[in-house]
Coordinates of C-alpha atoms and ligand atoms in Angstrom, one line a residue:
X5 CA 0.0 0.0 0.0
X6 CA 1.6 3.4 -0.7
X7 CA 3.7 5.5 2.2
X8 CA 1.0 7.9 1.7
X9 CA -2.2 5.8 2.0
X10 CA -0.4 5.0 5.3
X11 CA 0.2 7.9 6.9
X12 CA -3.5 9.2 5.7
X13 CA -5.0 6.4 7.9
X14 CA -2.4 7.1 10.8
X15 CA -3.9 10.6 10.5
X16 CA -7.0 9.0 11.2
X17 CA -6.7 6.6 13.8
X18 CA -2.7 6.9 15.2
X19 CA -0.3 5.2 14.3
X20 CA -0.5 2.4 16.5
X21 CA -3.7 1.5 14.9
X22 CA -2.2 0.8 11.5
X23 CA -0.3 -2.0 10.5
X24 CA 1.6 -3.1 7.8
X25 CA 3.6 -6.3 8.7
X26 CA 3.1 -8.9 6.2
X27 CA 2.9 -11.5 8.6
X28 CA 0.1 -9.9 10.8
X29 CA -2.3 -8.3 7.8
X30 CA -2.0 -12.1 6.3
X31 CA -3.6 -13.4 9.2
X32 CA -6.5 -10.6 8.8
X33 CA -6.8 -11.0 5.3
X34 CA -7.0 -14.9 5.5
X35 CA -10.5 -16.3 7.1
X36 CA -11.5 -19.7 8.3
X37 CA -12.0 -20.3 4.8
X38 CA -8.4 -20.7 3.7
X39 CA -7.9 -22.5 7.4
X40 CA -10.4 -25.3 5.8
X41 CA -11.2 -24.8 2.3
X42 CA -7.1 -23.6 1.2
X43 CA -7.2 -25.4 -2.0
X44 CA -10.1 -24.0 -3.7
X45 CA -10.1 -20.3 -1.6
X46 CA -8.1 -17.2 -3.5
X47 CA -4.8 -16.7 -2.2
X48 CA -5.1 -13.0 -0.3
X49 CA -3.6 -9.9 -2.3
X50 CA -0.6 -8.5 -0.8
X51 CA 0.1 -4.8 0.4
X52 CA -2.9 -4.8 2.5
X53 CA -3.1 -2.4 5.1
X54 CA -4.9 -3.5 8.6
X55 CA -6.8 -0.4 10.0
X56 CA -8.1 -0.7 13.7
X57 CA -10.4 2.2 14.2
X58 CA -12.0 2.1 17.9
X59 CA -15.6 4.5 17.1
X60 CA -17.8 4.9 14.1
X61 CA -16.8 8.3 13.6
X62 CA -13.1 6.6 12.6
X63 CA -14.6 4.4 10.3
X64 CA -16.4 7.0 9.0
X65 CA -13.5 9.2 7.9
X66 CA -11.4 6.0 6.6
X67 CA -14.6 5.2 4.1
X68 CA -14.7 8.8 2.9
X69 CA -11.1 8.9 2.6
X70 CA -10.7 5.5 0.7
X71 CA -14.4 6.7 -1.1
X72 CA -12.4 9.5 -2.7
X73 CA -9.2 7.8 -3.6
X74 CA -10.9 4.8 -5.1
X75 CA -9.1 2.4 -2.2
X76 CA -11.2 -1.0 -2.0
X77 CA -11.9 -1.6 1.6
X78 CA -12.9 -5.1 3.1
X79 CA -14.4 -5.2 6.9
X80 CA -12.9 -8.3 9.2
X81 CA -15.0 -9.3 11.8
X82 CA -13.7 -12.2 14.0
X83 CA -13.0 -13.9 10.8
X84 CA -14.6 -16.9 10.9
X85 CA -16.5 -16.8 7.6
X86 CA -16.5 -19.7 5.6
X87 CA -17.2 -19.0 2.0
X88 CA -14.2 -16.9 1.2
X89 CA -16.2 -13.5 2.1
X90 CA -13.6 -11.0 2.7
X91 CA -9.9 -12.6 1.5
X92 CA -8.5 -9.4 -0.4
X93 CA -7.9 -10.4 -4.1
X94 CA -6.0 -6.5 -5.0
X95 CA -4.6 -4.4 -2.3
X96 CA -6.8 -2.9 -0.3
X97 CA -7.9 -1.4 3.8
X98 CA -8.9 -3.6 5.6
X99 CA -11.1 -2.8 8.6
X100 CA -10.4 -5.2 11.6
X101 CA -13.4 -4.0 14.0
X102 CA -12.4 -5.8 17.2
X103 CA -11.6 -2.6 18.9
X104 CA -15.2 -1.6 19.4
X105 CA -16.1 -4.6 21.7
X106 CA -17.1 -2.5 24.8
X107 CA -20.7 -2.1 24.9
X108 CA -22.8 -4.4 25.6
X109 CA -26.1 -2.8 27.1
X110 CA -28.6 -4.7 28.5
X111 CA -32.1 -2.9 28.3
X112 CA -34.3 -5.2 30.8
X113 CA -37.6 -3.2 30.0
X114 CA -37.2 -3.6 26.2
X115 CA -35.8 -7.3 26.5
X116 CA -32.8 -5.5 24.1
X117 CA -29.2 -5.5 24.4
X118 CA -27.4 -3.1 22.1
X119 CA -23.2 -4.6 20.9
X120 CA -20.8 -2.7 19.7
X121 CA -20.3 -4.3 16.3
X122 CA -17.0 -6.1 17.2
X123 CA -17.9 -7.9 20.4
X124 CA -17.6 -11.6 20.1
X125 CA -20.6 -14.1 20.5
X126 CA -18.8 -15.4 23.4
X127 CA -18.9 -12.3 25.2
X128 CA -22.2 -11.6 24.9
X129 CA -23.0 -14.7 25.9
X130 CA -21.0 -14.5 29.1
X131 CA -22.3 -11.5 30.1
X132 CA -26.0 -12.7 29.7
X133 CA -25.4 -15.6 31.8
X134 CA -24.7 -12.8 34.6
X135 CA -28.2 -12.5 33.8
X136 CA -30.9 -15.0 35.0
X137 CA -34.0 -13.9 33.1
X138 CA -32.8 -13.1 29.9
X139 CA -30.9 -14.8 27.0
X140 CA -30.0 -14.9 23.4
X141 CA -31.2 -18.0 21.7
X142 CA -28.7 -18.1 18.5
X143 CA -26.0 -20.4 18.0
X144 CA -23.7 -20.5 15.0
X145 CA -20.8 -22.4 15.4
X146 CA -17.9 -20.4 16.5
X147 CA -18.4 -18.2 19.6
X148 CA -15.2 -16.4 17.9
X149 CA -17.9 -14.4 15.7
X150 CA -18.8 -10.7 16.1
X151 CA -22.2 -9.2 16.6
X152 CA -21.4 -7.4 13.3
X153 CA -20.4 -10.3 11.3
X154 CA -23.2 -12.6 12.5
X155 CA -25.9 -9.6 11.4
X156 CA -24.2 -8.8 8.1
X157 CA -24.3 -12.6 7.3
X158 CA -27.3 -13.2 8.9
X159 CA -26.1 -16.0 10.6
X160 CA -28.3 -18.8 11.8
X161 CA -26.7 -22.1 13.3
X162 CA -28.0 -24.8 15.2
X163 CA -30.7 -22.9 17.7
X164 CA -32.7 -21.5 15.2
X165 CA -35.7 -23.7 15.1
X166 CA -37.7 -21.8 17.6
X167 CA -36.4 -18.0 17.1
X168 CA -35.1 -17.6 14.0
X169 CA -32.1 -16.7 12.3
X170 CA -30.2 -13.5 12.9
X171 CA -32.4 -11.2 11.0
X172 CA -35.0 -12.3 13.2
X173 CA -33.5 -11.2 16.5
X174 CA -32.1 -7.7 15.5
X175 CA -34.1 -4.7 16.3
X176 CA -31.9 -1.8 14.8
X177 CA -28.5 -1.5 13.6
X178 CA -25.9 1.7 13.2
X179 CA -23.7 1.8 10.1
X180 CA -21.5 3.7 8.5
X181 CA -22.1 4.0 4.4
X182 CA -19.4 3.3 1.6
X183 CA -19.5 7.0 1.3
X184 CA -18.7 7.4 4.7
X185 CA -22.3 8.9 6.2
X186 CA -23.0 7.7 9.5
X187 CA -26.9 6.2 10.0
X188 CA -29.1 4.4 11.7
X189 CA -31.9 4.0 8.9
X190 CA -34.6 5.2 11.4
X191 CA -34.2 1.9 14.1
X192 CA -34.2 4.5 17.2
X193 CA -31.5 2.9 18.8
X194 CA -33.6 -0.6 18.1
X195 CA -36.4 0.2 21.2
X196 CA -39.5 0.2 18.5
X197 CA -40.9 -2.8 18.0
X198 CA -43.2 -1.3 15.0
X199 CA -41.8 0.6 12.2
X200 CA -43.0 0.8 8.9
X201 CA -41.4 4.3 7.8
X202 CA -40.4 3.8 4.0
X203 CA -38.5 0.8 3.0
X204 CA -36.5 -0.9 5.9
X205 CA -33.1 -0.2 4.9
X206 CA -31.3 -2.5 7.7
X207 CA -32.6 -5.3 6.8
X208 CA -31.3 -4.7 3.2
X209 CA -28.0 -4.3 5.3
X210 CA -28.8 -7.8 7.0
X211 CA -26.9 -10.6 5.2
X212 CA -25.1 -8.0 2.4
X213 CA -21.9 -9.6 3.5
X214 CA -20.5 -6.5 4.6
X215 CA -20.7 -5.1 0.8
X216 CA -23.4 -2.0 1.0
X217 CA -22.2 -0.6 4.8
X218 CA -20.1 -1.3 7.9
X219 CA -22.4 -2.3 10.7
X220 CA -21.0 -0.4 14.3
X221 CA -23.8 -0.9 16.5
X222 CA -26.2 -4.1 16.6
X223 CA -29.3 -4.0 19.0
X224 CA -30.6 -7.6 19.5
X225 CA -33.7 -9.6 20.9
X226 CA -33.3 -11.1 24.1
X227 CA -36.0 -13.5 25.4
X228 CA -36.5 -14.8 29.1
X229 CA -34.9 -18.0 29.7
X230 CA -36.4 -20.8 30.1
X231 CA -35.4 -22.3 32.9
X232 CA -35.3 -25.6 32.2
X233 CA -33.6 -27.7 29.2
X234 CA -32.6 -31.4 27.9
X235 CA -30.8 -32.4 25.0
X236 CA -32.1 -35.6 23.2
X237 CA -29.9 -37.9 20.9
X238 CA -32.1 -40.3 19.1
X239 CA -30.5 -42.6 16.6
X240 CA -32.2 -44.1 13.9
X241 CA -31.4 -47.0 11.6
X242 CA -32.6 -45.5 8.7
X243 CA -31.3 -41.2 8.2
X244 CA -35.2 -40.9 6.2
X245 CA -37.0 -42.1 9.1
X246 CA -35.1 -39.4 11.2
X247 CA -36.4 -36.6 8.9
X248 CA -39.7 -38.0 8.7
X249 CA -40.2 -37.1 12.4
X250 CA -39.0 -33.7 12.4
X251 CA -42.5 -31.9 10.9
X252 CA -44.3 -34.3 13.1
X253 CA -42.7 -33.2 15.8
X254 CA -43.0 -29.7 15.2
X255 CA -46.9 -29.9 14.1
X256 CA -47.6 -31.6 17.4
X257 CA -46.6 -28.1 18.8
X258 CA -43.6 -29.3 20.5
X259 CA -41.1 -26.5 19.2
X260 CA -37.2 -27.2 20.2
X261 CA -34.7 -24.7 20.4
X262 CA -32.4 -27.0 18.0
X263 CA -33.4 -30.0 16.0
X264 CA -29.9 -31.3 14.6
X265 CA -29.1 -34.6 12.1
X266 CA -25.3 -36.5 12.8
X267 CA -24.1 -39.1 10.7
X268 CA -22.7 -41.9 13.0
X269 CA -19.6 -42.3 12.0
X270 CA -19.0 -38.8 11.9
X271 CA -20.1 -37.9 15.0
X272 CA -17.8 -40.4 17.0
X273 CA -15.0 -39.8 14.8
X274 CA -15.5 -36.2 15.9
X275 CA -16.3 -37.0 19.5
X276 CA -12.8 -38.9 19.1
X277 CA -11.3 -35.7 18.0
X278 CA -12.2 -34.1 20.9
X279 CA -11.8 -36.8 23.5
X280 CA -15.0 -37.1 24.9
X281 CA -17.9 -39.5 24.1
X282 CA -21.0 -39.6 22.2
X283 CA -23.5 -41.4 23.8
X284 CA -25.0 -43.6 20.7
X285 CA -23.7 -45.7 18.7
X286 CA -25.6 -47.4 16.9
X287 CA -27.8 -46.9 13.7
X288 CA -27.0 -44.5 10.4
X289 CA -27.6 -41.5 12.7
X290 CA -29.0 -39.2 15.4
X291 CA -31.8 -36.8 15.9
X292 CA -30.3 -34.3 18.0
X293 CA -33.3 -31.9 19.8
X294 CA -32.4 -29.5 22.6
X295 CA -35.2 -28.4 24.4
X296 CA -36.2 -25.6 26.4
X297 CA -39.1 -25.3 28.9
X298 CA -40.8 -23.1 31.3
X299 CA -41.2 -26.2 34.2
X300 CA -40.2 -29.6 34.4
X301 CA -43.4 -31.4 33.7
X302 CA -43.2 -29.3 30.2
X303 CA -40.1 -30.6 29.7
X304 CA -41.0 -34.2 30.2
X305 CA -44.2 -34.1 28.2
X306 CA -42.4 -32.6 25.3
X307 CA -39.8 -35.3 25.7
X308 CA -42.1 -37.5 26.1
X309 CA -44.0 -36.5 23.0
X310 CA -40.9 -36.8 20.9
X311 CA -39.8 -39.8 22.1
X312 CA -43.2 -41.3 21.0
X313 CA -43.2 -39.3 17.4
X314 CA -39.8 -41.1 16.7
X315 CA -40.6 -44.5 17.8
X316 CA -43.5 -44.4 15.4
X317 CA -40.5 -43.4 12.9
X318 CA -38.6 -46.4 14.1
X319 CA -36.5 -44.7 16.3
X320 CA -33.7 -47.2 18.7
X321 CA -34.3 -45.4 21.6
X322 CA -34.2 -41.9 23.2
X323 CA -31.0 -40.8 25.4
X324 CA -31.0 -38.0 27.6
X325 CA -28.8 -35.5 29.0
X326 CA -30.4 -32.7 31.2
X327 CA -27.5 -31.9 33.5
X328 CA -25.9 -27.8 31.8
X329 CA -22.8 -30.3 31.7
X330 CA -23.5 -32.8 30.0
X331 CA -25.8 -30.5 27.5
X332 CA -22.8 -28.2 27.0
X333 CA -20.5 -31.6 26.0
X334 CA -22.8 -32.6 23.2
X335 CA -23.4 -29.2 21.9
X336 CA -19.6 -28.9 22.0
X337 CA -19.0 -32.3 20.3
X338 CA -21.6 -31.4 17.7
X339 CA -20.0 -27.9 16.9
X340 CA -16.2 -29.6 16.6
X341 CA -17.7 -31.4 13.6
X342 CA -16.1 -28.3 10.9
X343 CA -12.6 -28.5 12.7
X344 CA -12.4 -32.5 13.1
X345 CA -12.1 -33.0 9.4
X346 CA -10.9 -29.4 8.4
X347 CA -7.7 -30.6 7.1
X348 CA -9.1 -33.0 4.3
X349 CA -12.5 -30.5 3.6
X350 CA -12.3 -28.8 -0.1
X351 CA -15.4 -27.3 0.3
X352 CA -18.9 -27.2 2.2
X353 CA -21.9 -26.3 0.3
X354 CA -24.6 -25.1 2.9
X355 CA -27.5 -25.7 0.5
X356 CA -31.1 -25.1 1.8
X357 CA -34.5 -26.5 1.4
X358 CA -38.0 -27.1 2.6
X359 CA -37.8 -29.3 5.5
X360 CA -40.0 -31.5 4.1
X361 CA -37.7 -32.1 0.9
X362 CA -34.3 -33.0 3.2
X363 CA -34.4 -36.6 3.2
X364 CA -34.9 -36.4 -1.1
X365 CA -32.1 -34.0 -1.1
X366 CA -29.6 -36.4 0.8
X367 CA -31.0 -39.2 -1.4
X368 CA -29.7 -37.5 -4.2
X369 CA -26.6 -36.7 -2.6
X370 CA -26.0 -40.2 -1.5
X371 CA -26.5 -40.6 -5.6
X372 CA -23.7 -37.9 -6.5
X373 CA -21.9 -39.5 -3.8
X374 CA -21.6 -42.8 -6.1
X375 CA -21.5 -41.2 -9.1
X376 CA -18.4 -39.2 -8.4
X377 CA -17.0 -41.6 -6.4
X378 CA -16.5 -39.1 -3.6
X379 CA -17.0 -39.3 0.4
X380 CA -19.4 -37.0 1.3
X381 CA -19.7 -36.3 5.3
X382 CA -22.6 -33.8 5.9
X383 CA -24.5 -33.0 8.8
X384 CA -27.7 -30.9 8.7
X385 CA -29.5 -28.4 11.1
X386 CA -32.6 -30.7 10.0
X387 CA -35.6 -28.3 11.0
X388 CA -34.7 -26.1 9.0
X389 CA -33.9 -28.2 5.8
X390 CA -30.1 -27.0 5.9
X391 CA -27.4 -29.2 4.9
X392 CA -23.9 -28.7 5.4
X393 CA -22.1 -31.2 2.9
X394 CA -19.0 -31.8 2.1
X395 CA -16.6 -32.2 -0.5
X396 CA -13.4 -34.0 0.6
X397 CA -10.1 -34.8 -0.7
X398 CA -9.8 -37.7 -3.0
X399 CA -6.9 -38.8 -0.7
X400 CA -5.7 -37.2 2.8
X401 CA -2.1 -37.5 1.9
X402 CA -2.3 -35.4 -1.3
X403 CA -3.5 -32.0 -1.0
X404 CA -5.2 -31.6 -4.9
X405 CA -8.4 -30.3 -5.8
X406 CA -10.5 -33.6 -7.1
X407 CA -11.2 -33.3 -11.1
X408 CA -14.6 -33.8 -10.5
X409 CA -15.4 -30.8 -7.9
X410 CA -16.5 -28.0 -10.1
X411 CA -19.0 -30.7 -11.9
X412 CA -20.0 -31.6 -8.4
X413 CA -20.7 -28.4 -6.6
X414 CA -23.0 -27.3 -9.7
X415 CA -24.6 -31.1 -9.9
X416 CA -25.0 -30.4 -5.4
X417 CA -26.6 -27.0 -6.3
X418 CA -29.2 -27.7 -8.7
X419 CA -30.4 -31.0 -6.6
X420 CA -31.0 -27.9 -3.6
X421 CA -32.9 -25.8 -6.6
X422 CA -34.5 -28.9 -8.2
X423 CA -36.1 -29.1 -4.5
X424 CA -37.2 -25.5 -4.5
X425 CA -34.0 -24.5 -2.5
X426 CA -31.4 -22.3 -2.5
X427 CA -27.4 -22.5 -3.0
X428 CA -26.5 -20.9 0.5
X429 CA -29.0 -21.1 3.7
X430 CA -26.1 -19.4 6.1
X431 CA -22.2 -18.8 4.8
X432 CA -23.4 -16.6 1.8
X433 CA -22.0 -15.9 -1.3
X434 CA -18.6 -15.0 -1.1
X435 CA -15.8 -15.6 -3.7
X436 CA -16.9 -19.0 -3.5
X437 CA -20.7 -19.4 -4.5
X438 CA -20.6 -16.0 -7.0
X439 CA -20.7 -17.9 -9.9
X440 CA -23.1 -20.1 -9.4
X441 CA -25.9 -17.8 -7.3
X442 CA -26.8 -17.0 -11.3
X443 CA -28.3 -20.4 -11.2
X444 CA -30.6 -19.3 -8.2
X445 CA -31.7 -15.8 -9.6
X446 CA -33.1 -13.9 -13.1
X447 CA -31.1 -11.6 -14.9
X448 CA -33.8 -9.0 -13.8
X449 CA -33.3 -10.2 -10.3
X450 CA -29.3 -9.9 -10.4
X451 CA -29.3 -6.4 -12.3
X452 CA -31.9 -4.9 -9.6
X453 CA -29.2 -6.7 -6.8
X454 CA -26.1 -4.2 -9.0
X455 CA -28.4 -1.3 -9.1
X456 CA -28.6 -1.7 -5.0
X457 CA -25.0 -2.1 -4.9
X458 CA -24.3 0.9 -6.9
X459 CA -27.1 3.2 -4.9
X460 CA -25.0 2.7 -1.7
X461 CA -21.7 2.3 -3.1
X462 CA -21.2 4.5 -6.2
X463 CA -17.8 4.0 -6.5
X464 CA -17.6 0.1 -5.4
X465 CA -15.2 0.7 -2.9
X466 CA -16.3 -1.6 -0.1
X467 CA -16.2 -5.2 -0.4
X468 CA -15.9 -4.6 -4.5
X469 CA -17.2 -7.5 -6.6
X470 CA -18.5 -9.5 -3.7
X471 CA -21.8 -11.0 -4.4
X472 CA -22.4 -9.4 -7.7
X473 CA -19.7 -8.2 -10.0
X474 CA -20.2 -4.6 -11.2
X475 CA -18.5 -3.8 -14.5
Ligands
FAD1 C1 -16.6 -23.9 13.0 C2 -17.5 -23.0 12.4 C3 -18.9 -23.2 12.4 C4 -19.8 -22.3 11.8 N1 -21.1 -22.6 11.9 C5 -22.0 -21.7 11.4 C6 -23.4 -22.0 11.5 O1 -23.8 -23.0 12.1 N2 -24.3 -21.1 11.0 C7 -23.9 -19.9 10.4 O2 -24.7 -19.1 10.0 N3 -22.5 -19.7 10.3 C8 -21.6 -20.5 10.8 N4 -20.3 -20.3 10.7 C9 -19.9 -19.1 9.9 C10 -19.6 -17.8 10.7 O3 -19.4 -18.0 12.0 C11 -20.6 -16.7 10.4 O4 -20.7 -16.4 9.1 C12 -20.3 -15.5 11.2 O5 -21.5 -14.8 11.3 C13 -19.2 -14.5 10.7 O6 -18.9 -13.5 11.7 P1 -17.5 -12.9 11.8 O7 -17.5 -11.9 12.8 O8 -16.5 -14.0 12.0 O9 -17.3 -12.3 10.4 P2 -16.0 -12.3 9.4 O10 -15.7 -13.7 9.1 O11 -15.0 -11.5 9.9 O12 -16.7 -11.6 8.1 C14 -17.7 -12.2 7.4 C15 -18.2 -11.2 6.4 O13 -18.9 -10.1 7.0 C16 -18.2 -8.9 6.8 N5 -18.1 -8.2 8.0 C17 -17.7 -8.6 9.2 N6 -17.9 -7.7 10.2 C18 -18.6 -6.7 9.6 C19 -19.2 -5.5 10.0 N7 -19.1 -5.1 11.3 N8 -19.8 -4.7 9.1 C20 -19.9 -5.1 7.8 N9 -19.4 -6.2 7.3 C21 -18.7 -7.0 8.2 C22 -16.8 -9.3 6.2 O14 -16.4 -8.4 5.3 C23 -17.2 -10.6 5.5 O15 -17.7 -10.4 4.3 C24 -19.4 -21.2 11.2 C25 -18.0 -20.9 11.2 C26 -17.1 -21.8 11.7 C27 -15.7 -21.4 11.7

């Protein structure tokens, strides 16, 4: 980056807050992507400059300055994205946002707590369980994640069954435009629970993968807790019969926090990973439901009641774990299931559909599966009909792209739109999925997606060429 780029940003932010050391702006400009997906994600651009700016108004005057001089700029978040998002691919700024990780302001009247953009899901999290009426319900995998980068991938995870994904817990954001305005599109501070003032600009800003503003301020949902919880693992001989139950199970009115699908050899191979035990072992796979209830007789009737859903699915049995301990262990085992095989992964399609189309789409899976020839290890967040599959290397020893994964990923991606589905339910677009999200959408549709990009960002400075391409 030049000397004078350099000391424009120092003038902005002090010089401590700007870094140039190849060695450290690599490790900013790389994501979990490269960590697990390093064969098929872009090598990052060098001559990047890392920016830490500490207050909106900083990243205000570091978008208006790059705005002007035609800089690209790429946010970084806690950089655990995983479909090559924000890796660099020309020199550009990139803004790390982990300084602003102070506020986290619990608002007990309006069940709210507003984040500074850059504090982690794990912190929020340990400062709610300070708290012991209120809680935040979402789960994506890595508690490494911001607030900001969990809103502007609207993030979902495994807890999403009964509260939705993140655009369904955020009440207002703050933002700071390509062109460097500072807004709040009208959320007042996120307190309102109606609004319907013009079109609703933050939610446009809700899964944009950081390309039409920088989020600074996130206010979220919080619900009361319920008190008490169980996680069920219920295996199943046959992975159909397991997906069979989960619409029964949530039309009986018995509505989990999580509803999850292993594979069984997976699953202990990952609980192996980690040391610690998975408590079934037989059958093709588990259900795995966490539930959350207001008393203990709710919690045993709606155990009860999914117990007897899946034994009429020809369930094996129904294990239990209510203790936190024991609850946090299998969560914990089932969110190690990304790094257990990281090393061999190529790539992880999170395709999407109806829930009541899953057990077609991993039958046809199971199909490209043979007809490639390839191992396929997925897991699914089954309620909500979204897969996580992968595509492994041919052979762990050599690290090569298999011949057959471009063919593959498009053959993966059309069994999810066959099924009335879509190519990404929760990483996004990113480098990775750009081509192919013309196979999802019109031309009509992708030209009124440009025109959006270009009404915030006329000069396609931030996150240029992410999502769509503008010419
Ligand atoms: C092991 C593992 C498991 C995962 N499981 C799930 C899962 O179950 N469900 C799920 O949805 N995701 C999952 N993810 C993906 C990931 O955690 C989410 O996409 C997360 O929301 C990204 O947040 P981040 O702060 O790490 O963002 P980053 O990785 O830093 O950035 C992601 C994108 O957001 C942009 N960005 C970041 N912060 C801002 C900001 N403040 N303003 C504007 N743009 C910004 C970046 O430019 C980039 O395009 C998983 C990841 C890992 C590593």
């Amino acid at each position: 980056m030049e000397k004078t780029v350099v000391n424009d940003l120092m003038n902005i932010v002090g010089e401590k807050w700007v870094d140039t050391d190849a060695e450290r702006v690599f490790s900013y400009a790389k994501e979990w992507t490269i960590e697990s997906y390093g064969l098929v994600a872009p090598e990052p651009a060098e001559d990047c400059v890392v920016v830490k700016p500490c207050e909106a108004q900083e990243i205000s005057e570091i978008m208006e300055y790059a705005n002007e001089n035609s800089i690209p700029v790429l946010p970084k978040g806690g950089n655990t994205a995983l479909s090559a998002n924000a890796i660099p691919d020309e020199p550009s700024i990139i803004i790390v946002l982990e300084r602003m990780n102070e506020k986290i302001e619990i608002d007990e009247q309006n069940m709210t707590v507003t984040c500074d953009a850059g504090v982690t899901l794990e912190s929020l999290l340990e400062k709610l369980s300070e708290h012991d009426k209120l809680y935040f319900p979402l789960h994506p995998g890595d508690e490494g994640a911001q607030i900001g980068g969990m809103a502007i991938m609207n993030a979902g995870g495994v807890r999403a069954v009964r509260d939705g994904v993140m655009r369904d817990q955020i009440r207002g954001l703050k933002a700071v435009l390509p062109t460097g305005e500072i807004v709040d599109f009208g959320n007042r501070d996120g307190k309102l629970i109606k609004n319907n003032a013009g079109y609703d600009l933050s939610h446009l800003m809700i899964g944009s993968e950081g390309t039409l503003g920088i989020v600074t301020e996130v206010t979220l949902d919080l619900k009361p807790e319920p008190p008490y919880s169980a996680t069920l693992i219920i295996p199943f001989e046959k992975r159909n019969d397991a997906f069979r139950a989960v619409p029964e199970i949530l039309q009986e009115g018995i509505i989990p926090l999580a509803i999850e699908y292993v594979e069984r050899e997976q699953i202990l191979a990952t609980a192996e990973d980690l040391g610690k035990e998975w408590p079934a072992t037989e059958g093709a796979g588990d259900l795995m439901v966490i539930l959350a209830e207001d008393s203990e007789e709710d919690l045993f009737e709606s155990a009860a009641g999914i117990e007897n859903i899946c034994e009429e699915h020809n369930s094996i049995n129904t294990l239990m774990a209510d203790t936190t301990q024991e609850e946090k262990e299998l969560l914990e085992i089932r969110s190690h299931f990304l790094p257990a095989i990281e090393d061999d992964v190529v790539d992880c399609p999170d395709i999407t559909v109806p829930r009541s189309e899953l057990g077609d789409l991993m039958d046809k899976l199971d199909e490209l599966s043979e007809e490639y020839d390839a191992d396929m290890p997925l897991m699914a967040h089954a309620a909500d009909g979204n897969l996580h599959a992968f595509i492994m290397l041919e052979d762990p020893e050599v690290d090569e792209i298999p011949d057959y994964y471009e063919e593959l990923k498009h053959d993966m991606y059309q069994a999810a739109l066959d099924l009335g589905g879509t190519i990404t339910g929760e990483h996004g677009v990113g480098a990775l999925r750009k081509k192919q999200l013309k196979m999802q959408y019109t031309e009509r549709e992708i030209e009124i997606m440009k025109s959006l990009k270009q009404a915030f960002d006329p000069n396609n400075v931030l996150s240029p060429n992410r999502i769509v391409d503008i010419d």
